[in-house]
Short mmCIF file of C-alpha atoms in Angstrom, two decimals:
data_model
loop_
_atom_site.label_atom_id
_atom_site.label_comp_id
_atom_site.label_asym_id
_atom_site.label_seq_id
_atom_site.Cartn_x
_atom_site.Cartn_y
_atom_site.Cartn_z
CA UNK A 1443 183.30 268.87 -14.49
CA UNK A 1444 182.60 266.31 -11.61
CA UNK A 1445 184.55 262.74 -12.02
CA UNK A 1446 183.20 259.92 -10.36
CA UNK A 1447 186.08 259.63 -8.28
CA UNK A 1448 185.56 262.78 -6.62
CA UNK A 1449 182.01 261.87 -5.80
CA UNK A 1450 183.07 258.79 -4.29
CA UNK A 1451 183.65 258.88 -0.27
CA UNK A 1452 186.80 256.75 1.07
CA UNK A 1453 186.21 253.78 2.88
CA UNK A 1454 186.20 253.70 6.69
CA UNK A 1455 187.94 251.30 9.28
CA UNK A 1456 186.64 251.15 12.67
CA UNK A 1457 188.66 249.35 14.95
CA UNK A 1458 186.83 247.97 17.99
CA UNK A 1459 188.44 247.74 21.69
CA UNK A 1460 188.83 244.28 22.55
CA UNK A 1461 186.17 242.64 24.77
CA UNK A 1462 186.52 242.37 28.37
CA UNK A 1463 186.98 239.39 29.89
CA UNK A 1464 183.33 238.45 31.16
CA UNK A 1465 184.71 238.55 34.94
CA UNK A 1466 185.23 242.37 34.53
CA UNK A 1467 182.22 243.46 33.19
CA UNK A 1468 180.06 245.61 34.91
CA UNK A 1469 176.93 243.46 34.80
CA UNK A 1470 178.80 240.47 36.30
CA UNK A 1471 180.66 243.11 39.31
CA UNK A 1472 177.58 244.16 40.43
CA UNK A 1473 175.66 240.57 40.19
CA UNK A 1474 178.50 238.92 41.80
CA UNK A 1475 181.55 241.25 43.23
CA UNK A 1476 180.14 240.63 46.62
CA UNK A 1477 180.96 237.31 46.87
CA UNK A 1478 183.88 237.15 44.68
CA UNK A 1479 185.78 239.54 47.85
CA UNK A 1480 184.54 237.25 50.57
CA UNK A 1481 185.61 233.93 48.70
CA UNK A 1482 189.03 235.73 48.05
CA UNK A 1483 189.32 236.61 51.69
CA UNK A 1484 188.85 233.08 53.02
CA UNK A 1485 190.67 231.87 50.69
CA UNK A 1486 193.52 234.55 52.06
CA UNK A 1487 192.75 233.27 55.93
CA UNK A 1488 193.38 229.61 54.89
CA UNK A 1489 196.48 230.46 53.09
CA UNK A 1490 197.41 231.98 55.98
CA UNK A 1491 196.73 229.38 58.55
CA UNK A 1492 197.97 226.58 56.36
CA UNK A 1493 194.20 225.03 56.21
CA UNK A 1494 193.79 225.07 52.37
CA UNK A 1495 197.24 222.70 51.93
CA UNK A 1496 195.20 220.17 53.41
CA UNK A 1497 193.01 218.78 50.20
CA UNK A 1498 195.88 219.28 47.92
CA UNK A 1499 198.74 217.13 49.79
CA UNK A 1500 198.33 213.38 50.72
CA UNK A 1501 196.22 212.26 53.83
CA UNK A 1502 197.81 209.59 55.72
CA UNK A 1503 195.05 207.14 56.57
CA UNK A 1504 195.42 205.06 59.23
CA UNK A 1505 193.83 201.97 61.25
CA UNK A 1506 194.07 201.63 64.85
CA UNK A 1507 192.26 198.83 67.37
CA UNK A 1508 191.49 200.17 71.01
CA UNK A 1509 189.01 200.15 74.03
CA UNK A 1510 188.26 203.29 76.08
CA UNK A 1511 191.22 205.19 74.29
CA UNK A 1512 188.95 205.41 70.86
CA UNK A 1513 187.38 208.02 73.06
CA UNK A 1514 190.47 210.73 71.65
CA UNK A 1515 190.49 209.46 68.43
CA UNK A 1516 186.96 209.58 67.87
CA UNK A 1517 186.61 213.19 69.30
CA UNK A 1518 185.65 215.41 66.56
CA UNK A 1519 188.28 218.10 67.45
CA UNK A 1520 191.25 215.83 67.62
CA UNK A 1521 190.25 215.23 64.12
CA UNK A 1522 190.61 218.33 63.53
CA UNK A 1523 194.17 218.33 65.13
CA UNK A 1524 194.96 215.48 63.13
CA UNK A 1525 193.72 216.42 59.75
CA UNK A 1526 195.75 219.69 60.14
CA UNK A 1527 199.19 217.32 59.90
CA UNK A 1528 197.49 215.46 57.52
CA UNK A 1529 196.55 212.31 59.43
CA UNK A 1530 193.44 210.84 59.11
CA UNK A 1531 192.45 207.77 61.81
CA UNK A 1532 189.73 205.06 61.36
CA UNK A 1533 189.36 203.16 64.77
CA UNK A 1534 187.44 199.60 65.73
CA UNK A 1535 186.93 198.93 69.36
CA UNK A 1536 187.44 196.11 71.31
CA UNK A 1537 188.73 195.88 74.72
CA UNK A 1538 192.53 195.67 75.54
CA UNK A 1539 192.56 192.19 75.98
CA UNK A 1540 190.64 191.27 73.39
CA UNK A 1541 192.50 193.59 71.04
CA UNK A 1542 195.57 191.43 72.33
CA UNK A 1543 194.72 188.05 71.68
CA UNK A 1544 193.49 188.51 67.73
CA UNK A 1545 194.83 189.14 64.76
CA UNK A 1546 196.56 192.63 64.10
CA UNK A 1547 197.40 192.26 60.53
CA UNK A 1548 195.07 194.89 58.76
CA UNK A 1549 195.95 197.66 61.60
CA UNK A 1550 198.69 200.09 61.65
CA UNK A 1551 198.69 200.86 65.66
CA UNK A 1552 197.29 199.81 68.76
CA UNK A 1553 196.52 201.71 71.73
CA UNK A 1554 196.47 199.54 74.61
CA UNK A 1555 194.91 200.51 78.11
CA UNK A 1556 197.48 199.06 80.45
CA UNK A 1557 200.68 197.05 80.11
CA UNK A 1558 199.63 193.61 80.59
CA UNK A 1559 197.85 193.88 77.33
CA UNK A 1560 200.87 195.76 75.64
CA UNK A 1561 203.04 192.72 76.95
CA UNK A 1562 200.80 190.51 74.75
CA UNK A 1563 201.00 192.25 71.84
CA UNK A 1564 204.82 192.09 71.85
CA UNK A 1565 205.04 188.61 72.31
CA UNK A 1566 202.34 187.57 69.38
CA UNK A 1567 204.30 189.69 67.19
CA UNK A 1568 207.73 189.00 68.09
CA UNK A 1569 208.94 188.15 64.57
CA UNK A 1570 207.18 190.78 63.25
CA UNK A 1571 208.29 194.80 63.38
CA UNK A 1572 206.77 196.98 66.18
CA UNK A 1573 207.59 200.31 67.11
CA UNK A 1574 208.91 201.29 70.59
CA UNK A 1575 205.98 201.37 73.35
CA UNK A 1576 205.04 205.40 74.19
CA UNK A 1577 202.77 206.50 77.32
CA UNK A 1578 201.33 210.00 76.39
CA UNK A 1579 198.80 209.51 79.39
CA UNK A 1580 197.93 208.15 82.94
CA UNK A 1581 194.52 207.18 83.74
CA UNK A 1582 193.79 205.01 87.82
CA UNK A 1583 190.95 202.85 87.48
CA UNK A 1584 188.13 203.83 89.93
CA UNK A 1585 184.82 203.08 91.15
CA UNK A 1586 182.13 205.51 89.54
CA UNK A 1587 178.58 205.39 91.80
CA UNK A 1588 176.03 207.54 92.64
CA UNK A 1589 176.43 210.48 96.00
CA UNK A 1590 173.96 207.75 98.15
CA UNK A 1591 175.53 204.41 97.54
CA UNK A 1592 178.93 206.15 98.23
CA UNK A 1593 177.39 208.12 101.17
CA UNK A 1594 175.85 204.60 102.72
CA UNK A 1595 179.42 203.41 102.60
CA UNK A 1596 181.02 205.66 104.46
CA UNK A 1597 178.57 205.62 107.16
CA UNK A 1598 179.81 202.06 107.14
CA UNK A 1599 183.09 203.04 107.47
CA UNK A 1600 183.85 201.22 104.30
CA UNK A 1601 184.61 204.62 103.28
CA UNK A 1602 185.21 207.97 104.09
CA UNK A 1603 183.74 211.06 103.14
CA UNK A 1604 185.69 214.33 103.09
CA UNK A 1605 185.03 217.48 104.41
CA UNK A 1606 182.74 219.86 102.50
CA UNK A 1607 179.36 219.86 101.09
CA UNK A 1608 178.82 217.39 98.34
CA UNK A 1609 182.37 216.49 97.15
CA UNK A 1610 182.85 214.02 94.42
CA UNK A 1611 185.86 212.03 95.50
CA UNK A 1612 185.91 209.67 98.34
CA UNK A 1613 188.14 206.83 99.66
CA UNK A 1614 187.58 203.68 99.91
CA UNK A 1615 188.92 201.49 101.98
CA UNK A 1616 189.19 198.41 99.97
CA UNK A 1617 190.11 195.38 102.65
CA UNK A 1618 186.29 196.47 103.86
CA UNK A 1619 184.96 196.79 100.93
CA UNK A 1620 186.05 193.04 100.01
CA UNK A 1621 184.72 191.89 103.95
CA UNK A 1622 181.57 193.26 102.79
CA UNK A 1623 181.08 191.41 99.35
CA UNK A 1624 181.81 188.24 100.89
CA UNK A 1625 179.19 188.26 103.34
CA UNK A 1626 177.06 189.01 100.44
CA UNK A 1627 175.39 192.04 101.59
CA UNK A 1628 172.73 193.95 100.29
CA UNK A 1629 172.60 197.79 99.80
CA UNK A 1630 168.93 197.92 101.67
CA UNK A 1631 170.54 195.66 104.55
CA UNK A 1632 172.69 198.59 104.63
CA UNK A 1633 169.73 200.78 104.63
CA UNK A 1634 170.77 202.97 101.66
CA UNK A 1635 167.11 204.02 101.87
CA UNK A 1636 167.90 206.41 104.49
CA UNK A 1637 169.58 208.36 101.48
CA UNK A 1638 166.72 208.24 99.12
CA UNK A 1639 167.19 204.62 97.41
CA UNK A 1640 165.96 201.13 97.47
CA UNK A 1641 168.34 198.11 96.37
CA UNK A 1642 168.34 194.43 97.02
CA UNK A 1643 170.82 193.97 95.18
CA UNK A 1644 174.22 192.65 96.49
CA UNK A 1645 176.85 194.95 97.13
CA UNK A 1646 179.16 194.48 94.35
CA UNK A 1647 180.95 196.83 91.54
CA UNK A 1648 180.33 195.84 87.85
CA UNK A 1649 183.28 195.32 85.59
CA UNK A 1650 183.50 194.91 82.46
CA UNK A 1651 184.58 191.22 80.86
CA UNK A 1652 187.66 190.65 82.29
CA UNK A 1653 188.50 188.46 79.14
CA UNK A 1654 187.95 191.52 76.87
CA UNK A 1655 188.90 194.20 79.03
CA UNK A 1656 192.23 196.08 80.81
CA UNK A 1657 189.67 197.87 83.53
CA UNK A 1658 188.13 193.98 84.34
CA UNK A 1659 191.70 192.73 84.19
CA UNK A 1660 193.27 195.50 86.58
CA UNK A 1661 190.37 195.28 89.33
CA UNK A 1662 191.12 191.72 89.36
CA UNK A 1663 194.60 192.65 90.07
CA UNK A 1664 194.25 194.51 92.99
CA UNK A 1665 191.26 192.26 94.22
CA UNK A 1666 194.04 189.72 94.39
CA UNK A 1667 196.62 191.17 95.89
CA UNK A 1668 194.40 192.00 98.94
CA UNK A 1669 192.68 188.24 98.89
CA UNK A 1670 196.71 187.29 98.89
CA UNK A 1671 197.83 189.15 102.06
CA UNK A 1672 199.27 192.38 99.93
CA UNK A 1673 201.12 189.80 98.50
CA UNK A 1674 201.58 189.66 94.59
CA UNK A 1675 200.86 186.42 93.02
CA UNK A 1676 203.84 184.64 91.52
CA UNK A 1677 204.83 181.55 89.80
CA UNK A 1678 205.18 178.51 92.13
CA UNK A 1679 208.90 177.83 92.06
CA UNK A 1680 209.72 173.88 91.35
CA UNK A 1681 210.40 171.70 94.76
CA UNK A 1682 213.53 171.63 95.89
CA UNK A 1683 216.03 169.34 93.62
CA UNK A 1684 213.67 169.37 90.94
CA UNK A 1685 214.79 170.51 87.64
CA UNK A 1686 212.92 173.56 86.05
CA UNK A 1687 209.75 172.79 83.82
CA UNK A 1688 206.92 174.50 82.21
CA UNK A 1689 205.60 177.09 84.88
CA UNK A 1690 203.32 176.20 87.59
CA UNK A 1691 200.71 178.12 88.18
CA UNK A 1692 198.55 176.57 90.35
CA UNK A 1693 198.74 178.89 92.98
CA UNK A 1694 197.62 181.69 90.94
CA UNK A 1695 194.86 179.45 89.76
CA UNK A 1696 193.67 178.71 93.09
CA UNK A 1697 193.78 182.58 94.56
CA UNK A 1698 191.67 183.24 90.96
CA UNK A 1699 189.22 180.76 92.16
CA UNK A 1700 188.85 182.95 95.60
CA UNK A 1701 188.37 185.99 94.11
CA UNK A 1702 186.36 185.10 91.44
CA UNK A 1703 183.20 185.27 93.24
CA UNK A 1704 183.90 189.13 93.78
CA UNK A 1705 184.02 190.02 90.03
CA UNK A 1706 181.56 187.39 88.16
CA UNK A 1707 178.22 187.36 90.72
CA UNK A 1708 176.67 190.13 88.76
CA UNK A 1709 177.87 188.62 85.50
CA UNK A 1710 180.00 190.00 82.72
CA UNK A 1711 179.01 193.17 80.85
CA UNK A 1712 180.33 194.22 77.80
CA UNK A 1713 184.06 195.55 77.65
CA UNK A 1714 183.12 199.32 78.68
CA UNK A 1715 180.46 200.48 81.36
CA UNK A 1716 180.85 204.27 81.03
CA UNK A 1717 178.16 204.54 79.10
CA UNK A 1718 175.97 202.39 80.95
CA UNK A 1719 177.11 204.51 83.84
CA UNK A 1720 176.19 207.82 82.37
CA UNK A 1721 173.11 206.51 80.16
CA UNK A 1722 171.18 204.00 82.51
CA UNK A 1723 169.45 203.73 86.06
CA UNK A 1724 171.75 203.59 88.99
CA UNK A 1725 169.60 200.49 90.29
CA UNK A 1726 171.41 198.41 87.89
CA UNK A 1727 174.75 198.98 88.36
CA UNK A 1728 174.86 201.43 91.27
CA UNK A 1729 178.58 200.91 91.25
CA UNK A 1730 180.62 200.19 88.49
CA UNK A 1731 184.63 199.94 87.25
CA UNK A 1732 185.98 202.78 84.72
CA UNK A 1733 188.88 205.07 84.26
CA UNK A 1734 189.20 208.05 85.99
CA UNK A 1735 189.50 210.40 82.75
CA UNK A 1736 185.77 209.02 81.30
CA UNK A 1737 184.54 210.08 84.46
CA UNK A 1738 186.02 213.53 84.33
CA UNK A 1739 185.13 214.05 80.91
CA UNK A 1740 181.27 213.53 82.23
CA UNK A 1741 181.99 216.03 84.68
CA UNK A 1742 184.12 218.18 82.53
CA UNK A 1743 180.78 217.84 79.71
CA UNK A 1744 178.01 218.54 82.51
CA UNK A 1745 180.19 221.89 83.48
CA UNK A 1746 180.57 223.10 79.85
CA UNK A 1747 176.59 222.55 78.93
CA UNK A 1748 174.83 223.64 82.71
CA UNK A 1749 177.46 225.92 84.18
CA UNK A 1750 177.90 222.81 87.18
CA UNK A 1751 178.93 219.99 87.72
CA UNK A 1752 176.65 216.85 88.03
CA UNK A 1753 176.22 216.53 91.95
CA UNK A 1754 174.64 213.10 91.66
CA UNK A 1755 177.59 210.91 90.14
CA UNK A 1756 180.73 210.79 92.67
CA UNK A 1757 184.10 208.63 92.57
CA UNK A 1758 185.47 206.08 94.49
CA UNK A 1759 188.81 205.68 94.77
CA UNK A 1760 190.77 202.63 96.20
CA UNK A 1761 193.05 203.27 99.20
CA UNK A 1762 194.82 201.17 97.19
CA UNK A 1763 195.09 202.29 93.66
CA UNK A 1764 196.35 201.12 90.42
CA UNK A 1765 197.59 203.59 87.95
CA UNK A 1766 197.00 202.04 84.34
CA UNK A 1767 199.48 203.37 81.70
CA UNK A 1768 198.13 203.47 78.35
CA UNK A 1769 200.75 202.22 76.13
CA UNK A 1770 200.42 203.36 72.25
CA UNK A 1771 202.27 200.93 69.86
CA UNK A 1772 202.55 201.85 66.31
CA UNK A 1773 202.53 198.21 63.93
CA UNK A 1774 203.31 199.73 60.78
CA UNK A 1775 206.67 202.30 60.52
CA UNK A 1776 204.52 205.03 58.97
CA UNK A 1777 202.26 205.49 62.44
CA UNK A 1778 205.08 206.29 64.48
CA UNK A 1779 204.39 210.19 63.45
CA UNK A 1780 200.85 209.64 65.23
CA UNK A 1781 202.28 208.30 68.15
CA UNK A 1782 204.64 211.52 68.37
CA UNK A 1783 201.84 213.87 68.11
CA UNK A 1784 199.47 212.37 70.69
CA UNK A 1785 202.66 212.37 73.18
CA UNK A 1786 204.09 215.61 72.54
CA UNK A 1787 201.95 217.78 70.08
CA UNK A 1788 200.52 221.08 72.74
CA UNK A 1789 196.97 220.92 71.08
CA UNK A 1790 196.84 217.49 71.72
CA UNK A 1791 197.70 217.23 74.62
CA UNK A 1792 195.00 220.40 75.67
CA UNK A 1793 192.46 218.27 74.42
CA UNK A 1794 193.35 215.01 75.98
CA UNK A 1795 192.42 217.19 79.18
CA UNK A 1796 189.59 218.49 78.41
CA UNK A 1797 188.45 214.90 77.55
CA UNK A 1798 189.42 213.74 81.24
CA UNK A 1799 192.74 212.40 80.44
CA UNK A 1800 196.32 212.97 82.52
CA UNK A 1801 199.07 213.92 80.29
CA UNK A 1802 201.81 212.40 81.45
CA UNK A 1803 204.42 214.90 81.41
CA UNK A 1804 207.31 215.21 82.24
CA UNK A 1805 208.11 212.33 81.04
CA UNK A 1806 207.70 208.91 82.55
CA UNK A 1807 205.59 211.22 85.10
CA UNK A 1808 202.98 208.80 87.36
CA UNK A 1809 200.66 211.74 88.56
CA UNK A 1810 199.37 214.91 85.95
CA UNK A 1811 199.74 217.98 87.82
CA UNK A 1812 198.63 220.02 84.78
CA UNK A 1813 195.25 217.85 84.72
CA UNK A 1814 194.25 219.05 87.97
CA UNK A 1815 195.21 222.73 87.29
CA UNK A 1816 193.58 222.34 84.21
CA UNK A 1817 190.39 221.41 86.60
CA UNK A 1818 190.81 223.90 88.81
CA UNK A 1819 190.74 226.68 85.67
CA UNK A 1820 187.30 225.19 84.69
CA UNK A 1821 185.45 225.12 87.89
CA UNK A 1822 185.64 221.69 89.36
CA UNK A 1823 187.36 219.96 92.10
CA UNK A 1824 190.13 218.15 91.77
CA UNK A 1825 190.43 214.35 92.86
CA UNK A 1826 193.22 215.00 95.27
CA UNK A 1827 192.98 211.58 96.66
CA UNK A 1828 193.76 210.27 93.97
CA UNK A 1829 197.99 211.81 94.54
CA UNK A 1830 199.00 209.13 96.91
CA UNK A 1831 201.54 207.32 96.59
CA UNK A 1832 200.11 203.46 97.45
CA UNK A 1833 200.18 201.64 93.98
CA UNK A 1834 199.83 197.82 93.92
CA UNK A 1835 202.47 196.13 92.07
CA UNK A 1836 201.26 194.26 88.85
CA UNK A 1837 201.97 190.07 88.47
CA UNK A 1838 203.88 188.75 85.79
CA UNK A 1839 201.72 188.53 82.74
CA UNK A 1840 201.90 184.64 82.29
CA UNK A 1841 200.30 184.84 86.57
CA UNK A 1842 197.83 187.31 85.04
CA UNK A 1843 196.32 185.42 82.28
CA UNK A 1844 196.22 181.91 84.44
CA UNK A 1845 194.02 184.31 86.68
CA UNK A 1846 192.08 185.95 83.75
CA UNK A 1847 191.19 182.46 82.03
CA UNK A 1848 189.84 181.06 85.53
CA UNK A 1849 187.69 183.91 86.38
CA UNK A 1850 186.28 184.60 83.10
CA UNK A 1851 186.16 180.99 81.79
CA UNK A 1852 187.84 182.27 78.79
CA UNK A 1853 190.75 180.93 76.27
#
């Protein structure tokens, strides 16, 4: 006899594997394994190369006020450079000058063109705490024209021409360059037309305001010290028995008054002509006042996009020059690390070249050898003018601004 019981089947347990976690499944491998292993990889390459610590540790943000220098900062692989030690740099332009004589409050550096202007920062700011001056560069002012302007002057013998076909660096001779501006002559009187132009214009180079500016500022330096006998303006000393009072600077005032013809007959452009140079018609400013490095970084930019260099645009440099030094001063404590890396960082300094600039090493250095190798290694000629040794002595700032303020009728 059959019981129930025995009829009756036991009762199974089935135990199911756990899931797998929807990343491992097969369907989502196949759909997106591909990527997964190349995202994994770059992620591997920026641990490697220290680039992914960058969005996850603090940026230092910082403000700067400059003229021509914002041409590093605002270069898109210095940025780079930067960002990788976790510096980030917003900067406002103004020239030198100008930058000197206004408020400084909101910025954490400046980066003046020259030392005139970096002697007027100090002094606004004496009660207040600024960090110690650093030169990472050296940059001469020159004259930028075009090949016939420069080649009608030297058939002048306002300046000479060297050797070879089409070089872009000649002399000139700045006493005759002066004679010539004061008897107001024109560039057709001079027939540049035999080289392909017509001008009736006086001949004259365009600076920028010299009440903004450290290029304006410096060419009126050296146009003084010629109109003075190669003498550097200086502070009329009292008469004899006469006790000491506030300086007298009428003497400076008076040789400003000279010159001031030479720099102000065209008028006053804004506080940086390279890109008027590079951008607009030689007919309107057929010669013009810049530094040498924005003119090598045109040169420098023509060779990297062509394969040559631009034939047209050629340098003049003063037989007697005047080598600006570019003086970084940090306002704020934490900006002294930027001031560091643009002086001593390699990368930097690689690209300060390639944008035209001299690094001035070694230290305290007045000429960049490694500029003009670094020239040489990319095809173009190197300004070797440019290494003599003839640099006019700058006036005492308080001779320099009585000058400044009568040229450019400016406070």
């Amino acid at each position: 006899m059959t019981t129930d019981r025995s009829l009756r089947e036991e009762p199974q347990l089935t135990i199911r594997p756990k899931p797998s976690a929807f990343f491992l499944r097969r369907r989502f491998l196949r759909s997106f394994g591909p990527a997964l292993a190349l995202a994994v990889s770059g992620l591997i390459v920026l641990l490697l190369t220290g680039t992914v610590v960058v969005p996850f540790q603090q940026t230092l943000v910082l403000r700067g006020k400059m003229g021509s220098k914002s041409d590093l900062f605002e270069d898109a692989k210095v940025q780079e450079i930067l960002m990788r030690h976790h510096i980030r740099v917003h900067v406002t332009r103004a020239g030198s000058r100008d930058t000197a004589t206004h408020d400084l409050s909101e910025y954490d550096f400046v980066f003046m063109s020259g030392e005139p202007a970096a002697g007027l920062v100090r002094r606004s700011r004496a009660n207040q705490w600024t960090g110690s001056a650093r030169q990472p560069f050296t940059s001469p002012i020159v004259l930028a024209t075009y090949r016939r302007y420069a080649d009608t002057l030297a058939r002048e013998g306002i300046a000479s021409k060297p050797p070879g076909q089409d070089p872009l660096y000649y002399t000139l001779d700045t006493e005759k360059f002066i004679q010539t501006m004061r008897k107001k002559v024109t560039w057709d009187s001079l027939r540049v037309g035999d080289f392909g132009a017509a001008n009736g214009n006086q001949v004259l180079a365009q600076t920028s305001n010299v009440c903004e500016s450290n290029s304006g500022a410096t060419y009126l330096i050296l146009l003084a010290f010629l109109e003075n006998g190669r003498h550097v303006p200086v502070v009329d000393p009292p008469p004899a028995g006469v006790p000491a009072g506030p300086p007298n600077l009428s003497s400076a005032k008076e040789l400003a008054v000279r010159v001031k013809p030479l720099v102000a007959a065209q008028g006053f452009s804004s506080s940086d002509l390279s890109e008027s140079y590079a951008n607009l018609a030689e007919g309107d400013k057929p010669i013009v006042v810049i530094y040498e490095h924005q003119y090598l970084a045109m040169q420098l930019r023509a060779k990297a996009q062509s394969g040559r260099q631009d034939p047209d645009r050629v340098l003049l440099y003063p037989k007697d020059n005047i080598l600006t030094k570019p003086q970084f001063l940090a306002l704020k404590p934490e900006a002294e690390r930027l001031g560091e890396l643009i002086t001593f960082d390699p990368d930097l300094q690689r690209r300060a070249m390639e944008l035209g600039f001299g690094v001035a090493t070694p230290a305290g250095s007045t000429k960049s050898a490694r500029l003009y190798d670094f020239l040489r290694e990319q095809g173009l000629p190197t300004p070797e003018i440019a290494d003599n040794d003839s640099t006019t002595p700058l006036p005492d700032n308080l001779v320099l601004e009585e000058m400044i303020k009568t040229v450019g009728d400016c406070s």
